[in-house]
């Protein structure tokens, strides 16, 4: 089976690539940096440097695909995240339609499209609607908050003993590992027996608060780690320092506010199929301590 993986060098895409290649499938890796794709050393694969917002390039490299994995990669140096998402969604739609791709697996988000002011949570709702118009068989995986996002604060955690978010200390969050997201996506990509248009929430083992997360870090690292709540203005200034313009800063603050709403996306009820096994303890041991 020919499986095309968009954003293949990321945490989720690379996990998928390894899984499906090890099962003997032909793998097409797409991403914006050829070296990063080739450095994955995926057997039975070909790597292509592709701008995922470029419809012509995406269509050209998804021909004869049996199944497509699609994810909008993060970006800061863009005019707006909405425009970035719209362009990548349009490229995906064109590829599915013009190449008659039989099945599609896409990464969305808990709360996708619930309202118009949720930043990227709103934009993945747009993706779901657009893909449903052209894909007869499509599944949208809706994950919670990536545990691997803690790695962005690895130095602060290890050297200064704290991490920060703008969320309330007791706000419980469905943290999920990118590894579990990749494993579930790979299962659907390799399974030819599902059909239709549907969504699946995936939410980690259980919700935890930021205070509980700090206690877990303290226990696993054997040093005190505390949670510091910062303001949305602090978040805005951080992204400004990373080069995000005013529009992108606002979109990201909208996203943080959406995820911090106690009655918002993360208030989604848990069901059996939302459970995934990897714990925050596992991620700390495997990605903080062992690397």
mmCIF file of C-alpha atoms in Angstrom:
data_model
loop_
_atom_site.group_PDB
_atom_site.id
_atom_site.type_symbol
_atom_site.label_atom_id
_atom_site.label_comp_id
_atom_site.label_asym_id
_atom_site.label_seq_id
_atom_site.Cartn_x
_atom_site.Cartn_y
_atom_site.Cartn_z
ATOM 1 C CA UNK A 1 0.000 0.000 0.000
ATOM 2 C CA UNK A 2 1.256 3.487 -0.870
ATOM 3 C CA UNK A 3 0.966 5.791 2.139
ATOM 4 C CA UNK A 4 1.693 9.521 1.841
ATOM 5 C CA UNK A 5 2.601 11.319 5.066
ATOM 6 C CA UNK A 6 2.436 15.098 5.269
ATOM 7 C CA UNK A 7 4.676 16.913 7.769
ATOM 8 C CA UNK A 8 6.568 13.649 8.108
ATOM 9 C CA UNK A 9 9.539 15.030 10.056
ATOM 10 C CA UNK A 10 7.462 16.109 13.059
ATOM 11 C CA UNK A 11 6.817 14.138 16.240
ATOM 12 C CA UNK A 12 3.611 12.587 14.928
ATOM 13 C CA UNK A 13 4.588 12.182 11.278
ATOM 14 C CA UNK A 14 7.927 10.528 12.033
ATOM 15 C CA UNK A 15 6.279 8.095 14.440
ATOM 16 C CA UNK A 16 3.756 7.154 11.754
ATOM 17 C CA UNK A 17 6.463 6.753 9.117
ATOM 18 C CA UNK A 18 8.416 4.285 11.226
ATOM 19 C CA UNK A 19 5.292 2.265 12.046
ATOM 20 C CA UNK A 20 3.929 1.922 8.518
ATOM 21 C CA UNK A 21 7.340 1.315 6.934
ATOM 22 C CA UNK A 22 8.125 -1.452 9.433
ATOM 23 C CA UNK A 23 4.884 -3.122 8.327
ATOM 24 C CA UNK A 24 6.170 -3.229 4.749
ATOM 25 C CA UNK A 25 4.202 -0.402 3.183
ATOM 26 C CA UNK A 26 5.579 2.013 0.596
ATOM 27 C CA UNK A 27 5.973 5.403 2.259
ATOM 28 C CA UNK A 28 6.105 8.861 0.695
ATOM 29 C CA UNK A 29 7.464 11.480 3.102
ATOM 30 C CA UNK A 30 6.542 15.128 2.566
ATOM 31 C CA UNK A 31 8.031 18.071 4.457
ATOM 32 C CA UNK A 32 9.677 21.447 4.063
ATOM 33 C CA UNK A 33 13.230 20.253 4.796
ATOM 34 C CA UNK A 34 14.629 17.373 2.748
ATOM 35 C CA UNK A 35 17.509 16.735 5.165
ATOM 36 C CA UNK A 36 15.114 16.278 8.075
ATOM 37 C CA UNK A 37 13.104 13.721 6.096
ATOM 38 C CA UNK A 38 16.145 11.783 4.925
ATOM 39 C CA UNK A 39 17.636 11.769 8.419
ATOM 40 C CA UNK A 40 14.647 9.736 9.605
ATOM 41 C CA UNK A 41 16.183 6.767 7.749
ATOM 42 C CA UNK A 42 12.805 5.244 6.960
ATOM 43 C CA UNK A 43 13.156 2.048 4.900
ATOM 44 C CA UNK A 44 11.112 1.625 1.723
ATOM 45 C CA UNK A 45 10.447 5.350 1.547
ATOM 46 C CA UNK A 46 11.032 8.342 -0.693
ATOM 47 C CA UNK A 47 11.462 11.877 0.630
ATOM 48 C CA UNK A 48 10.247 15.036 -1.060
ATOM 49 C CA UNK A 49 10.783 18.652 -0.065
ATOM 50 C CA UNK A 50 7.310 20.104 -0.385
ATOM 51 C CA UNK A 51 5.655 23.326 0.674
ATOM 52 C CA UNK A 52 2.435 21.904 2.094
ATOM 53 C CA UNK A 53 0.654 25.168 1.339
ATOM 54 C CA UNK A 54 1.538 24.814 -2.369
ATOM 55 C CA UNK A 55 -1.335 23.045 -4.090
ATOM 56 C CA UNK A 56 0.627 22.156 -7.226
ATOM 57 C CA UNK A 57 3.441 20.519 -5.262
ATOM 58 C CA UNK A 58 1.094 18.608 -2.973
ATOM 59 C CA UNK A 59 -1.017 17.286 -5.842
ATOM 60 C CA UNK A 60 2.098 16.192 -7.739
ATOM 61 C CA UNK A 61 3.491 14.200 -4.802
ATOM 62 C CA UNK A 62 0.257 12.474 -3.757
ATOM 63 C CA UNK A 63 -0.544 10.794 -7.076
ATOM 64 C CA UNK A 64 -1.591 7.135 -6.805
ATOM 65 C CA UNK A 65 -1.726 7.340 -3.019
ATOM 66 C CA UNK A 66 -3.827 4.667 -1.358
ATOM 67 C CA UNK A 67 -4.127 6.723 1.801
ATOM 68 C CA UNK A 68 -3.067 10.192 2.922
ATOM 69 C CA UNK A 69 -2.046 11.465 6.347
ATOM 70 C CA UNK A 70 -2.554 15.219 6.757
ATOM 71 C CA UNK A 71 -1.502 17.554 9.522
ATOM 72 C CA UNK A 72 -1.028 21.323 9.506
ATOM 73 C CA UNK A 73 2.485 21.895 10.908
ATOM 74 C CA UNK A 74 3.048 24.730 13.390
ATOM 75 C CA UNK A 75 4.316 28.037 12.026
ATOM 76 C CA UNK A 76 5.130 31.409 13.541
ATOM 77 C CA UNK A 77 6.669 33.406 10.686
ATOM 78 C CA UNK A 78 3.511 33.587 8.591
ATOM 79 C CA UNK A 79 1.156 36.468 7.806
ATOM 80 C CA UNK A 80 -1.637 34.786 9.736
ATOM 81 C CA UNK A 81 -2.316 31.298 11.022
ATOM 82 C CA UNK A 82 -5.736 31.385 9.374
ATOM 83 C CA UNK A 83 -4.134 32.002 5.991
ATOM 84 C CA UNK A 84 -1.558 29.282 6.676
ATOM 85 C CA UNK A 85 -4.270 26.787 7.587
ATOM 86 C CA UNK A 86 -6.487 27.824 4.674
ATOM 87 C CA UNK A 87 -3.664 27.280 2.170
ATOM 88 C CA UNK A 88 -2.683 23.868 3.572
ATOM 89 C CA UNK A 89 -6.323 22.813 3.764
ATOM 90 C CA UNK A 90 -6.834 23.862 0.145
ATOM 91 C CA UNK A 91 -3.770 21.890 -0.953
ATOM 92 C CA UNK A 92 -5.053 18.817 0.855
ATOM 93 C CA UNK A 93 -8.513 19.181 -0.649
ATOM 94 C CA UNK A 94 -7.044 19.477 -4.160
ATOM 95 C CA UNK A 95 -4.877 16.398 -3.655
ATOM 96 C CA UNK A 96 -7.765 14.288 -2.371
ATOM 97 C CA UNK A 97 -10.076 15.416 -5.170
ATOM 98 C CA UNK A 98 -7.704 15.399 -8.145
ATOM 99 C CA UNK A 99 -5.939 12.164 -7.212
ATOM 100 C CA UNK A 100 -9.056 10.368 -5.980
ATOM 101 C CA UNK A 101 -7.322 9.348 -2.758
ATOM 102 C CA UNK A 102 -9.478 6.582 -1.256
ATOM 103 C CA UNK A 103 -8.866 7.237 2.441
ATOM 104 C CA UNK A 104 -7.592 10.123 4.565
ATOM 105 C CA UNK A 105 -6.456 10.396 8.197
ATOM 106 C CA UNK A 106 -6.105 13.955 9.503
ATOM 107 C CA UNK A 107 -5.133 15.525 12.823
ATOM 108 C CA UNK A 108 -7.743 17.914 14.178
ATOM 109 C CA UNK A 109 -8.316 18.963 17.803
ATOM 110 C CA UNK A 110 -10.711 18.537 20.686
ATOM 111 C CA UNK A 111 -13.406 21.175 20.273
ATOM 112 C CA UNK A 112 -12.740 21.602 16.555
ATOM 113 C CA UNK A 113 -14.839 24.389 15.070
ATOM 114 C CA UNK A 114 -16.922 24.938 18.212
ATOM 115 C CA UNK A 115 -16.901 28.714 17.625
ATOM 116 C CA UNK A 116 -15.190 31.378 15.543
ATOM 117 C CA UNK A 117 -12.659 32.725 18.044
ATOM 118 C CA UNK A 118 -10.651 29.698 19.136
ATOM 119 C CA UNK A 119 -7.540 30.220 17.039
ATOM 120 C CA UNK A 120 -6.311 27.034 15.407
ATOM 121 C CA UNK A 121 -9.094 25.011 17.072
ATOM 122 C CA UNK A 122 -11.461 26.981 14.852
ATOM 123 C CA UNK A 123 -9.272 26.447 11.795
ATOM 124 C CA UNK A 124 -9.134 22.659 12.093
ATOM 125 C CA UNK A 125 -12.919 22.754 12.181
ATOM 126 C CA UNK A 126 -12.698 24.399 8.770
ATOM 127 C CA UNK A 127 -10.436 21.559 7.645
ATOM 128 C CA UNK A 128 -12.918 18.941 8.800
ATOM 129 C CA UNK A 129 -15.744 20.524 6.835
ATOM 130 C CA UNK A 130 -13.607 20.980 3.710
ATOM 131 C CA UNK A 131 -12.264 17.423 3.713
ATOM 132 C CA UNK A 132 -15.737 15.950 4.214
ATOM 133 C CA UNK A 133 -16.813 17.570 0.962
ATOM 134 C CA UNK A 134 -14.208 15.673 -1.087
ATOM 135 C CA UNK A 135 -13.285 12.550 0.900
ATOM 136 C CA UNK A 136 -15.784 9.713 1.193
ATOM 137 C CA UNK A 137 -13.597 7.966 3.753
ATOM 138 C CA UNK A 138 -11.908 10.266 6.262
ATOM 139 C CA UNK A 139 -11.183 10.146 9.958
ATOM 140 C CA UNK A 140 -10.286 13.149 12.061
ATOM 141 C CA UNK A 141 -8.274 12.399 15.171
ATOM 142 C CA UNK A 142 -8.986 15.026 17.829
ATOM 143 C CA UNK A 143 -6.174 15.018 20.409
ATOM 144 C CA UNK A 144 -5.803 16.958 23.609
ATOM 145 C CA UNK A 145 -2.653 18.834 24.661
ATOM 146 C CA UNK A 146 0.623 17.303 23.470
ATOM 147 C CA UNK A 147 2.819 16.174 26.365
ATOM 148 C CA UNK A 148 5.821 16.888 24.152
ATOM 149 C CA UNK A 149 5.027 20.609 24.379
ATOM 150 C CA UNK A 150 6.752 20.471 27.759
ATOM 151 C CA UNK A 151 9.992 19.933 25.821
ATOM 152 C CA UNK A 152 9.765 23.546 24.666
ATOM 153 C CA UNK A 153 10.399 24.457 28.314
ATOM 154 C CA UNK A 154 12.960 21.725 28.989
ATOM 155 C CA UNK A 155 15.750 24.108 30.018
ATOM 156 C CA UNK A 156 13.500 26.018 32.417
ATOM 157 C CA UNK A 157 12.298 22.766 33.941
ATOM 158 C CA UNK A 158 15.722 21.164 34.352
ATOM 159 C CA UNK A 159 17.771 24.248 35.173
ATOM 160 C CA UNK A 160 15.315 26.629 36.869
ATOM 161 C CA UNK A 161 12.769 24.218 38.300
ATOM 162 C CA UNK A 162 9.576 25.572 36.795
ATOM 163 C CA UNK A 163 7.319 25.565 33.768
ATOM 164 C CA UNK A 164 4.632 28.062 32.846
ATOM 165 C CA UNK A 165 1.312 28.358 31.035
ATOM 166 C CA UNK A 166 -1.510 30.902 31.264
ATOM 167 C CA UNK A 167 -3.929 28.284 32.630
ATOM 168 C CA UNK A 168 -5.353 28.124 36.147
ATOM 169 C CA UNK A 169 -3.396 25.854 38.474
ATOM 170 C CA UNK A 170 -6.389 23.543 38.937
ATOM 171 C CA UNK A 171 -7.379 23.462 35.247
ATOM 172 C CA UNK A 172 -7.382 19.784 34.323
ATOM 173 C CA UNK A 173 -6.001 19.016 30.887
ATOM 174 C CA UNK A 174 -6.161 15.879 28.703
ATOM 175 C CA UNK A 175 -2.421 15.577 28.067
ATOM 176 C CA UNK A 176 -1.559 13.057 25.339
ATOM 177 C CA UNK A 177 1.748 11.855 23.921
ATOM 178 C CA UNK A 178 2.529 12.455 20.247
ATOM 179 C CA UNK A 179 3.660 8.823 20.157
ATOM 180 C CA UNK A 180 0.133 7.621 20.925
ATOM 181 C CA UNK A 181 -1.331 9.961 18.318
ATOM 182 C CA UNK A 182 1.096 8.579 15.742
ATOM 183 C CA UNK A 183 0.375 4.976 16.692
ATOM 184 C CA UNK A 184 -3.382 5.428 16.354
ATOM 185 C CA UNK A 185 -3.019 7.285 13.056
ATOM 186 C CA UNK A 186 -0.757 4.517 11.727
ATOM 187 C CA UNK A 187 -3.342 1.884 12.602
ATOM 188 C CA UNK A 188 -6.002 3.654 10.561
ATOM 189 C CA UNK A 189 -3.620 4.311 7.677
ATOM 190 C CA UNK A 190 -2.800 0.600 7.407
ATOM 191 C CA UNK A 191 -6.373 -0.634 7.923
ATOM 192 C CA UNK A 192 -8.309 -0.905 4.658
ATOM 193 C CA UNK A 193 -11.562 -1.999 6.277
ATOM 194 C CA UNK A 194 -12.931 1.229 7.772
ATOM 195 C CA UNK A 195 -15.166 3.530 5.801
ATOM 196 C CA UNK A 196 -17.168 6.733 6.149
ATOM 197 C CA UNK A 197 -16.583 10.107 7.732
ATOM 198 C CA UNK A 198 -16.008 10.206 11.459
ATOM 199 C CA UNK A 199 -14.042 11.668 14.355
ATOM 200 C CA UNK A 200 -12.273 10.155 17.339
ATOM 201 C CA UNK A 201 -11.272 12.045 20.462
ATOM 202 C CA UNK A 202 -7.935 10.906 21.899
ATOM 203 C CA UNK A 203 -7.155 12.245 25.362
ATOM 204 C CA UNK A 204 -4.301 10.420 27.071
ATOM 205 C CA UNK A 205 -4.629 8.205 30.163
ATOM 206 C CA UNK A 206 -6.493 10.784 32.284
ATOM 207 C CA UNK A 207 -6.757 14.537 32.758
ATOM 208 C CA UNK A 208 -4.235 16.157 35.084
ATOM 209 C CA UNK A 209 -3.909 19.660 36.491
ATOM 210 C CA UNK A 210 -0.790 21.801 36.195
ATOM 211 C CA UNK A 211 -0.157 21.298 39.911
ATOM 212 C CA UNK A 212 -0.295 17.539 39.378
ATOM 213 C CA UNK A 213 2.025 17.869 36.372
ATOM 214 C CA UNK A 214 4.533 19.768 38.526
ATOM 215 C CA UNK A 215 4.382 17.033 41.168
ATOM 216 C CA UNK A 216 5.014 14.381 38.500
ATOM 217 C CA UNK A 217 8.037 16.271 37.179
ATOM 218 C CA UNK A 218 9.361 16.695 40.718
ATOM 219 C CA UNK A 219 9.036 12.985 41.415
ATOM 220 C CA UNK A 220 10.519 11.772 38.135
ATOM 221 C CA UNK A 221 13.390 14.271 38.022
ATOM 222 C CA UNK A 222 14.027 14.036 41.764
ATOM 223 C CA UNK A 223 14.128 17.818 42.046
ATOM 224 C CA UNK A 224 11.526 20.416 42.881
ATOM 225 C CA UNK A 225 9.575 21.626 39.865
ATOM 226 C CA UNK A 226 6.760 24.151 40.284
ATOM 227 C CA UNK A 227 4.086 25.547 38.007
ATOM 228 C CA UNK A 228 4.013 29.303 37.400
ATOM 229 C CA UNK A 229 0.894 30.781 35.886
ATOM 230 C CA UNK A 230 1.663 33.623 33.474
ATOM 231 C CA UNK A 231 -0.659 36.156 31.855
ATOM 232 C CA UNK A 232 -1.897 36.172 28.293
ATOM 233 C CA UNK A 233 0.139 39.333 27.783
ATOM 234 C CA UNK A 234 3.212 37.358 28.809
ATOM 235 C CA UNK A 235 2.347 34.738 26.208
ATOM 236 C CA UNK A 236 1.835 37.410 23.574
ATOM 237 C CA UNK A 237 5.234 38.930 24.352
ATOM 238 C CA UNK A 238 6.936 35.535 24.200
ATOM 239 C CA UNK A 239 5.631 34.901 20.702
ATOM 240 C CA UNK A 240 6.620 38.412 19.672
ATOM 241 C CA UNK A 241 10.178 37.576 20.713
ATOM 242 C CA UNK A 242 10.005 34.465 18.507
ATOM 243 C CA UNK A 243 9.120 36.644 15.513
ATOM 244 C CA UNK A 244 5.348 36.266 15.363
ATOM 245 C CA UNK A 245 3.530 39.324 14.057
ATOM 246 C CA UNK A 246 0.551 40.951 15.809
ATOM 247 C CA UNK A 247 -2.004 38.830 13.943
ATOM 248 C CA UNK A 248 -0.344 35.538 14.813
ATOM 249 C CA UNK A 249 0.151 36.660 18.409
ATOM 250 C CA UNK A 250 -3.581 37.311 18.720
ATOM 251 C CA UNK A 251 -4.471 33.977 17.118
ATOM 252 C CA UNK A 252 -2.229 32.121 19.540
ATOM 253 C CA UNK A 253 -3.633 33.990 22.538
ATOM 254 C CA UNK A 254 -7.124 33.077 21.294
ATOM 255 C CA UNK A 255 -5.997 29.445 21.208
ATOM 256 C CA UNK A 256 -4.594 29.574 24.745
ATOM 257 C CA UNK A 257 -7.795 31.184 26.009
ATOM 258 C CA UNK A 258 -9.848 28.469 24.314
ATOM 259 C CA UNK A 259 -7.785 25.703 25.872
ATOM 260 C CA UNK A 260 -7.881 27.393 29.282
ATOM 261 C CA UNK A 261 -11.667 27.744 29.317
ATOM 262 C CA UNK A 262 -12.953 25.328 32.004
ATOM 263 C CA UNK A 263 -16.133 24.869 29.954
ATOM 264 C CA UNK A 264 -14.323 24.743 26.615
ATOM 265 C CA UNK A 265 -12.578 22.128 24.476
ATOM 266 C CA UNK A 266 -10.952 20.315 27.377
ATOM 267 C CA UNK A 267 -14.280 19.822 29.131
ATOM 268 C CA UNK A 268 -15.002 17.142 26.518
ATOM 269 C CA UNK A 269 -16.351 14.009 28.248
ATOM 270 C CA UNK A 270 -14.147 10.942 28.146
ATOM 271 C CA UNK A 271 -15.235 7.776 26.374
ATOM 272 C CA UNK A 272 -13.534 4.397 26.168
ATOM 273 C CA UNK A 273 -11.949 5.012 22.771
ATOM 274 C CA UNK A 274 -10.476 8.349 23.929
ATOM 275 C CA UNK A 275 -8.031 6.568 26.257
ATOM 276 C CA UNK A 276 -4.373 6.287 25.236
ATOM 277 C CA UNK A 277 -1.694 4.559 27.337
ATOM 278 C CA UNK A 278 1.412 6.765 27.472
ATOM 279 C CA UNK A 279 1.677 8.714 30.725
ATOM 280 C CA UNK A 280 3.452 11.979 31.454
ATOM 281 C CA UNK A 281 5.832 9.903 33.585
ATOM 282 C CA UNK A 282 6.709 7.865 30.474
ATOM 283 C CA UNK A 283 7.428 10.996 28.449
ATOM 284 C CA UNK A 284 9.615 12.481 31.175
ATOM 285 C CA UNK A 285 11.631 9.254 31.499
ATOM 286 C CA UNK A 286 12.030 8.746 27.747
ATOM 287 C CA UNK A 287 12.366 12.314 26.474
ATOM 288 C CA UNK A 288 13.645 14.418 29.359
ATOM 289 C CA UNK A 289 15.935 12.066 31.232
ATOM 290 C CA UNK A 290 17.202 9.644 28.595
ATOM 291 C CA UNK A 291 18.035 12.252 25.923
#
